[in-house]
Amino acid sequence: MLVMVLKRLGGVILTVWMVATLSFFLIRLAPGNPFANELHSLSPEEDAARRREYHLDESYSVQYGYWLWDLCRGDLGDSMKYRGKTVNALIAQTFPTSLALGSMAMLMALVVGMTTGVLAALRQNSPTDYALMAVAVFGISLPSFVFAMLGIVLFVFGARLFPLAGWESYRHVILPAMALSLPFAAKISRLTRVGMLEVLGEDFIRTAYAKGLAERHVVIKHALRGAMLPVISYLGPAFALILTGSLVIEKIFFLPGLGTIFVQAATNRDYNVVLGTVVVFSTLLCFFNFLVDLSYSLLDPRVKGSTGE
Amino acid sequence: MTALLDVVNLRTSFPTPSGLVRAVDGVNLKVEPGGSVGIVGESGSGKSVLSLTIMGLVACPPAIITADKIEFEGRDLSHASQAQWRGVRGNRLAMIFQDPMTSLNPFLTVGDQLAEPLIVHRQASAADARNKAKELLQRVGIPAASERLDAYPHQFSGGMRQRVMIAMAMACEPALIIADEPTTALDVTVQAQILDLMREIRESAGTAFVLITHDMGVAAGFCDEINVMYAGRVVERGSTRSIFRDPRHPYTKALLESVPRLDDPPGGRFLPIPGQPPDLTSLPVGCSYAPRCRWVQPGCLETAPTLVPVENDPARTKACFVDMADPKGQV
């Protein structure tokens, strides 16, 4: 078990390093530079001074050396656009917003998806089942920005339940998180339903009923765990999609999140900020996938490396 | 002595697109306390559905279940609510299933699964249930029981899993255990061990058994009384001794002839029963076995025979018009 955990953690570090290295060279190969844009540019002397300041006058390999050394010490460098701000500070300032949005959306997707999925499976081929699955098809087919717009029309201008945009109170997070979570809730709902139906057809479910257990008990204790396996394996990709989805949602609701910073940095060619956010995003993604793998072996005793072996 | 289980005129059917499947079609079954009754028949003869119906485990709807009486320990269960069923199942009435590989939950430890009936029916505390679970494992002959409590089913062999299933069925000391093909998925040597275990439980705890099997040998070794089922009906009933020594129904006779025996001459052939079991959606008007029967008479195709006593012995009944000793003599 411990060996497996360490191996997977090594894999996480290796992947993040590879993603960061690739991004390091790619962003430098992109046309444009951090100190100029279409509207104004620095004088040649100032430009040279800035380049010296950020080591951009050195060769790529030397730059990479500097950057990697800093990264290992946990220093992501200074922003090239926002003078006097470190990347660490920018991320520290925006990350909580994205984290709140993302985890709220994930939580909503799991709660809504699993409840409706279990309900649909228990009432298989009933009107409830059909209605839930019809809604789920919409949820899967429509991108989250459509829901965002729809949500704004219905709940902001219509019911006046939520504020339009910004980031001041918990009420500001609900609508964006809802819009972000809907496609995932839909997908999780379908996966739960299928997983549940499969498990409910197993012999050991009949055994559980033969012991005199109530349906609630059979579903929660005997069926849910097995039914969760397809959902768990979807959570890895879902997390990646929630991250990218949050870029769009943050833009629509004017949320001061990491996604907004990332998109701005990419257009500004703010090398350090781009790389910083890439490192954060990829670490998160890899770590989450690691957790998913881990939970697999915790859920299913037959998976190798789990405590049962 | 009143019967422990008294089932009268039980019918279980399933509506399907191609018609109503009459899986169990008017079966009577009586089990005395401590008795052991065998139900023998081919695949698809309705014996498993019969046992699941008696356990109240057939979902209804879609199934349609009717019975004049399903009396267990003096209580009629034919109109019992789900809550009443739950109180009986796993408590006074338990079941052992065919495939021990799939009948145990792979996600839960064996100790957990053994403790469940005790917690549900006896309101046992977790610690008490665990202790009892350990005793149960020891009782069914699983070595190092206290360590094995925390093992998962995939860490047990097939025979050991079936022992766990038996331990689970015994947890609340039921009056009746229905064993549905308990040895079919096991090696022959393990089969004998499992049957020995069941026999030992029957003798020491006085638990009655209903044994469902397609294996005449298994039934002969375990049961006092045998019911031969064909196409959802009991076609012959009698003590194990009389059924084996003197089968009176052509189907029973054919079944016995199809079993290889040690005293058969080497190189001899088995006698299979020609044809297929009938389609349960469209049973023939007369006797369901008539199309395959060697002794078939014109009358057999017109009216279905009912169970009648053989030679005025009420313990011995058959549903057949033909006297096999003198095929022309009846109808």
PDB file of N, CA, C and O in Angstrom, chain B residues 211-233:
ATOM      1  N   LEU B 211     -34.316 -28.744   0.276  1.00  0.00           N
ATOM      2  CA  LEU B 211     -33.153 -28.798  -0.595  1.00  0.00           C
ATOM      3  C   LEU B 211     -33.607 -28.834  -2.041  1.00  0.00           C
ATOM      4  O   LEU B 211     -34.360 -29.713  -2.444  1.00  0.00           O
ATOM      5  N   ILE B 212     -33.148 -27.839  -2.789  1.00  0.00           N
ATOM      6  CA  ILE B 212     -33.506 -27.769  -4.197  1.00  0.00           C
ATOM      7  C   ILE B 212     -32.317 -28.268  -4.989  1.00  0.00           C
ATOM      8  O   ILE B 212     -31.202 -27.760  -4.797  1.00  0.00           O
ATOM      9  N   THR B 213     -32.508 -29.228  -5.839  1.00  0.00           N
ATOM     10  CA  THR B 213     -31.362 -29.728  -6.597  1.00  0.00           C
ATOM     11  C   THR B 213     -31.818 -30.392  -7.887  1.00  0.00           C
ATOM     12  O   THR B 213     -32.978 -30.794  -8.028  1.00  0.00           O
ATOM     13  N   HIS B 214     -30.905 -30.464  -8.846  1.00  0.00           N
ATOM     14  CA  HIS B 214     -31.203 -31.233 -10.051  1.00  0.00           C
ATOM     15  C   HIS B 214     -30.503 -32.591  -9.959  1.00  0.00           C
ATOM     16  O   HIS B 214     -30.598 -33.417 -10.841  1.00  0.00           O
ATOM     17  N   ASP B 215     -29.778 -32.781  -8.837  1.00  0.00           N
ATOM     18  CA  ASP B 215     -28.922 -33.948  -8.698  1.00  0.00           C
ATOM     19  C   ASP B 215     -29.618 -34.987  -7.820  1.00  0.00           C
ATOM     20  O   ASP B 215     -29.759 -34.831  -6.616  1.00  0.00           O
ATOM     21  N   MET B 216     -30.097 -36.078  -8.459  1.00  0.00           N
ATOM     22  CA  MET B 216     -30.833 -37.107  -7.734  1.00  0.00           C
ATOM     23  C   MET B 216     -29.994 -37.679  -6.607  1.00  0.00           C
ATOM     24  O   MET B 216     -30.515 -37.991  -5.531  1.00  0.00           O
ATOM     25  N   GLY B 217     -28.677 -37.804  -6.853  1.00  0.00           N
ATOM     26  CA  GLY B 217     -27.792 -38.387  -5.839  1.00  0.00           C
ATOM     27  C   GLY B 217     -27.762 -37.542  -4.586  1.00  0.00           C
ATOM     28  O   GLY B 217     -27.851 -38.041  -3.463  1.00  0.00           O
ATOM     29  N   VAL B 218     -27.636 -36.222  -4.768  1.00  0.00           N
ATOM     30  CA  VAL B 218     -27.599 -35.293  -3.632  1.00  0.00           C
ATOM     31  C   VAL B 218     -28.907 -35.385  -2.851  1.00  0.00           C
ATOM     32  O   VAL B 218     -28.916 -35.482  -1.623  1.00  0.00           O
ATOM     33  N   ALA B 219     -30.020 -35.393  -3.577  1.00  0.00           N
ATOM     34  CA  ALA B 219     -31.326 -35.462  -2.922  1.00  0.00           C
ATOM     35  C   ALA B 219     -31.464 -36.767  -2.142  1.00  0.00           C
ATOM     36  O   ALA B 219     -31.941 -36.784  -1.009  1.00  0.00           O
ATOM     37  N   ALA B 220     -31.015 -37.878  -2.749  1.00  0.00           N
ATOM     38  CA  ALA B 220     -31.141 -39.179  -2.108  1.00  0.00           C
ATOM     39  C   ALA B 220     -30.385 -39.214  -0.794  1.00  0.00           C
ATOM     40  O   ALA B 220     -30.847 -39.782   0.193  1.00  0.00           O
ATOM     41  N   GLY B 221     -29.211 -38.565  -0.776  1.00  0.00           N
ATOM     42  CA  GLY B 221     -28.381 -38.620   0.413  1.00  0.00           C
ATOM     43  C   GLY B 221     -28.852 -37.704   1.525  1.00  0.00           C
ATOM     44  O   GLY B 221     -28.439 -37.866   2.672  1.00  0.00           O
ATOM     45  N   PHE B 222     -29.693 -36.747   1.223  1.00  0.00           N
ATOM     46  CA  PHE B 222     -29.993 -35.728   2.227  1.00  0.00           C
ATOM     47  C   PHE B 222     -31.450 -35.701   2.680  1.00  0.00           C
ATOM     48  O   PHE B 222     -31.732 -35.354   3.819  1.00  0.00           O
ATOM     49  N   CYS B 223     -32.362 -36.053   1.765  1.00  0.00           N
ATOM     50  CA  CYS B 223     -33.774 -35.755   2.047  1.00  0.00           C
ATOM     51  C   CYS B 223     -34.548 -36.968   2.537  1.00  0.00           C
ATOM     52  O   CYS B 223     -34.269 -38.107   2.164  1.00  0.00           O
ATOM     53  N   ASP B 224     -35.581 -36.701   3.383  1.00  0.00           N
ATOM     54  CA  ASP B 224     -36.506 -37.752   3.797  1.00  0.00           C
ATOM     55  C   ASP B 224     -37.619 -37.898   2.772  1.00  0.00           C
ATOM     56  O   ASP B 224     -38.127 -38.966   2.531  1.00  0.00           O
ATOM     57  N   GLU B 225     -37.984 -36.737   2.203  1.00  0.00           N
ATOM     58  CA  GLU B 225     -39.096 -36.751   1.256  1.00  0.00           C
ATOM     59  C   GLU B 225     -38.668 -36.036  -0.009  1.00  0.00           C
ATOM     60  O   GLU B 225     -37.898 -35.074   0.053  1.00  0.00           O
ATOM     61  N   ILE B 226     -39.151 -36.510  -1.151  1.00  0.00           N
ATOM     62  CA  ILE B 226     -38.754 -35.885  -2.409  1.00  0.00           C
ATOM     63  C   ILE B 226     -39.987 -35.477  -3.207  1.00  0.00           C
ATOM     64  O   ILE B 226     -40.975 -36.220  -3.289  1.00  0.00           O
ATOM     65  N   ASN B 227     -39.908 -34.245  -3.753  1.00  0.00           N
ATOM     66  CA  ASN B 227     -40.926 -33.771  -4.680  1.00  0.00           C
ATOM     67  C   ASN B 227     -40.258 -33.631  -6.038  1.00  0.00           C
ATOM     68  O   ASN B 227     -39.259 -32.926  -6.159  1.00  0.00           O
ATOM     69  N   VAL B 228     -40.801 -34.290  -7.033  1.00  0.00           N
ATOM     70  CA  VAL B 228     -40.236 -34.156  -8.372  1.00  0.00           C
ATOM     71  C   VAL B 228     -41.046 -33.099  -9.111  1.00  0.00           C
ATOM     72  O   VAL B 228     -42.279 -33.194  -9.180  1.00  0.00           O
ATOM     73  N   MET B 229     -40.355 -32.080  -9.603  1.00  0.00           N
ATOM     74  CA  MET B 229     -41.067 -30.985 -10.278  1.00  0.00           C
ATOM     75  C   MET B 229     -40.857 -31.056 -11.774  1.00  0.00           C
ATOM     76  O   MET B 229     -39.765 -31.350 -12.256  1.00  0.00           O
ATOM     77  N   TYR B 230     -41.905 -30.755 -12.516  1.00  0.00           N
ATOM     78  CA  TYR B 230     -41.785 -30.660 -13.964  1.00  0.00           C
ATOM     79  C   TYR B 230     -42.711 -29.552 -14.454  1.00  0.00           C
ATOM     80  O   TYR B 230     -43.900 -29.551 -14.110  1.00  0.00           O
ATOM     81  N   ALA B 231     -42.155 -28.618 -15.223  1.00  0.00           N
ATOM     82  CA  ALA B 231     -42.936 -27.522 -15.809  1.00  0.00           C
ATOM     83  C   ALA B 231     -43.800 -26.807 -14.766  1.00  0.00           C
ATOM     84  O   ALA B 231     -44.977 -26.547 -14.989  1.00  0.00           O
ATOM     85  N   GLY B 232     -43.208 -26.504 -13.606  1.00  0.00           N
ATOM     86  CA  GLY B 232     -43.905 -25.692 -12.619  1.00  0.00           C
ATOM     87  C   GLY B 232     -44.845 -26.463 -11.714  1.00  0.00           C
ATOM     88  O   GLY B 232     -45.513 -25.871 -10.882  1.00  0.00           O
ATOM     89  N   ARG B 233     -44.927 -27.803 -11.912  1.00  0.00           N
ATOM     90  CA  ARG B 233     -45.836 -28.594 -11.062  1.00  0.00           C
ATOM     91  C   ARG B 233     -45.074 -29.725 -10.404  1.00  0.00           C
ATOM     92  O   ARG B 233     -44.073 -30.201 -10.936  1.00  0.00           O
TER      93      ARG B 233
END
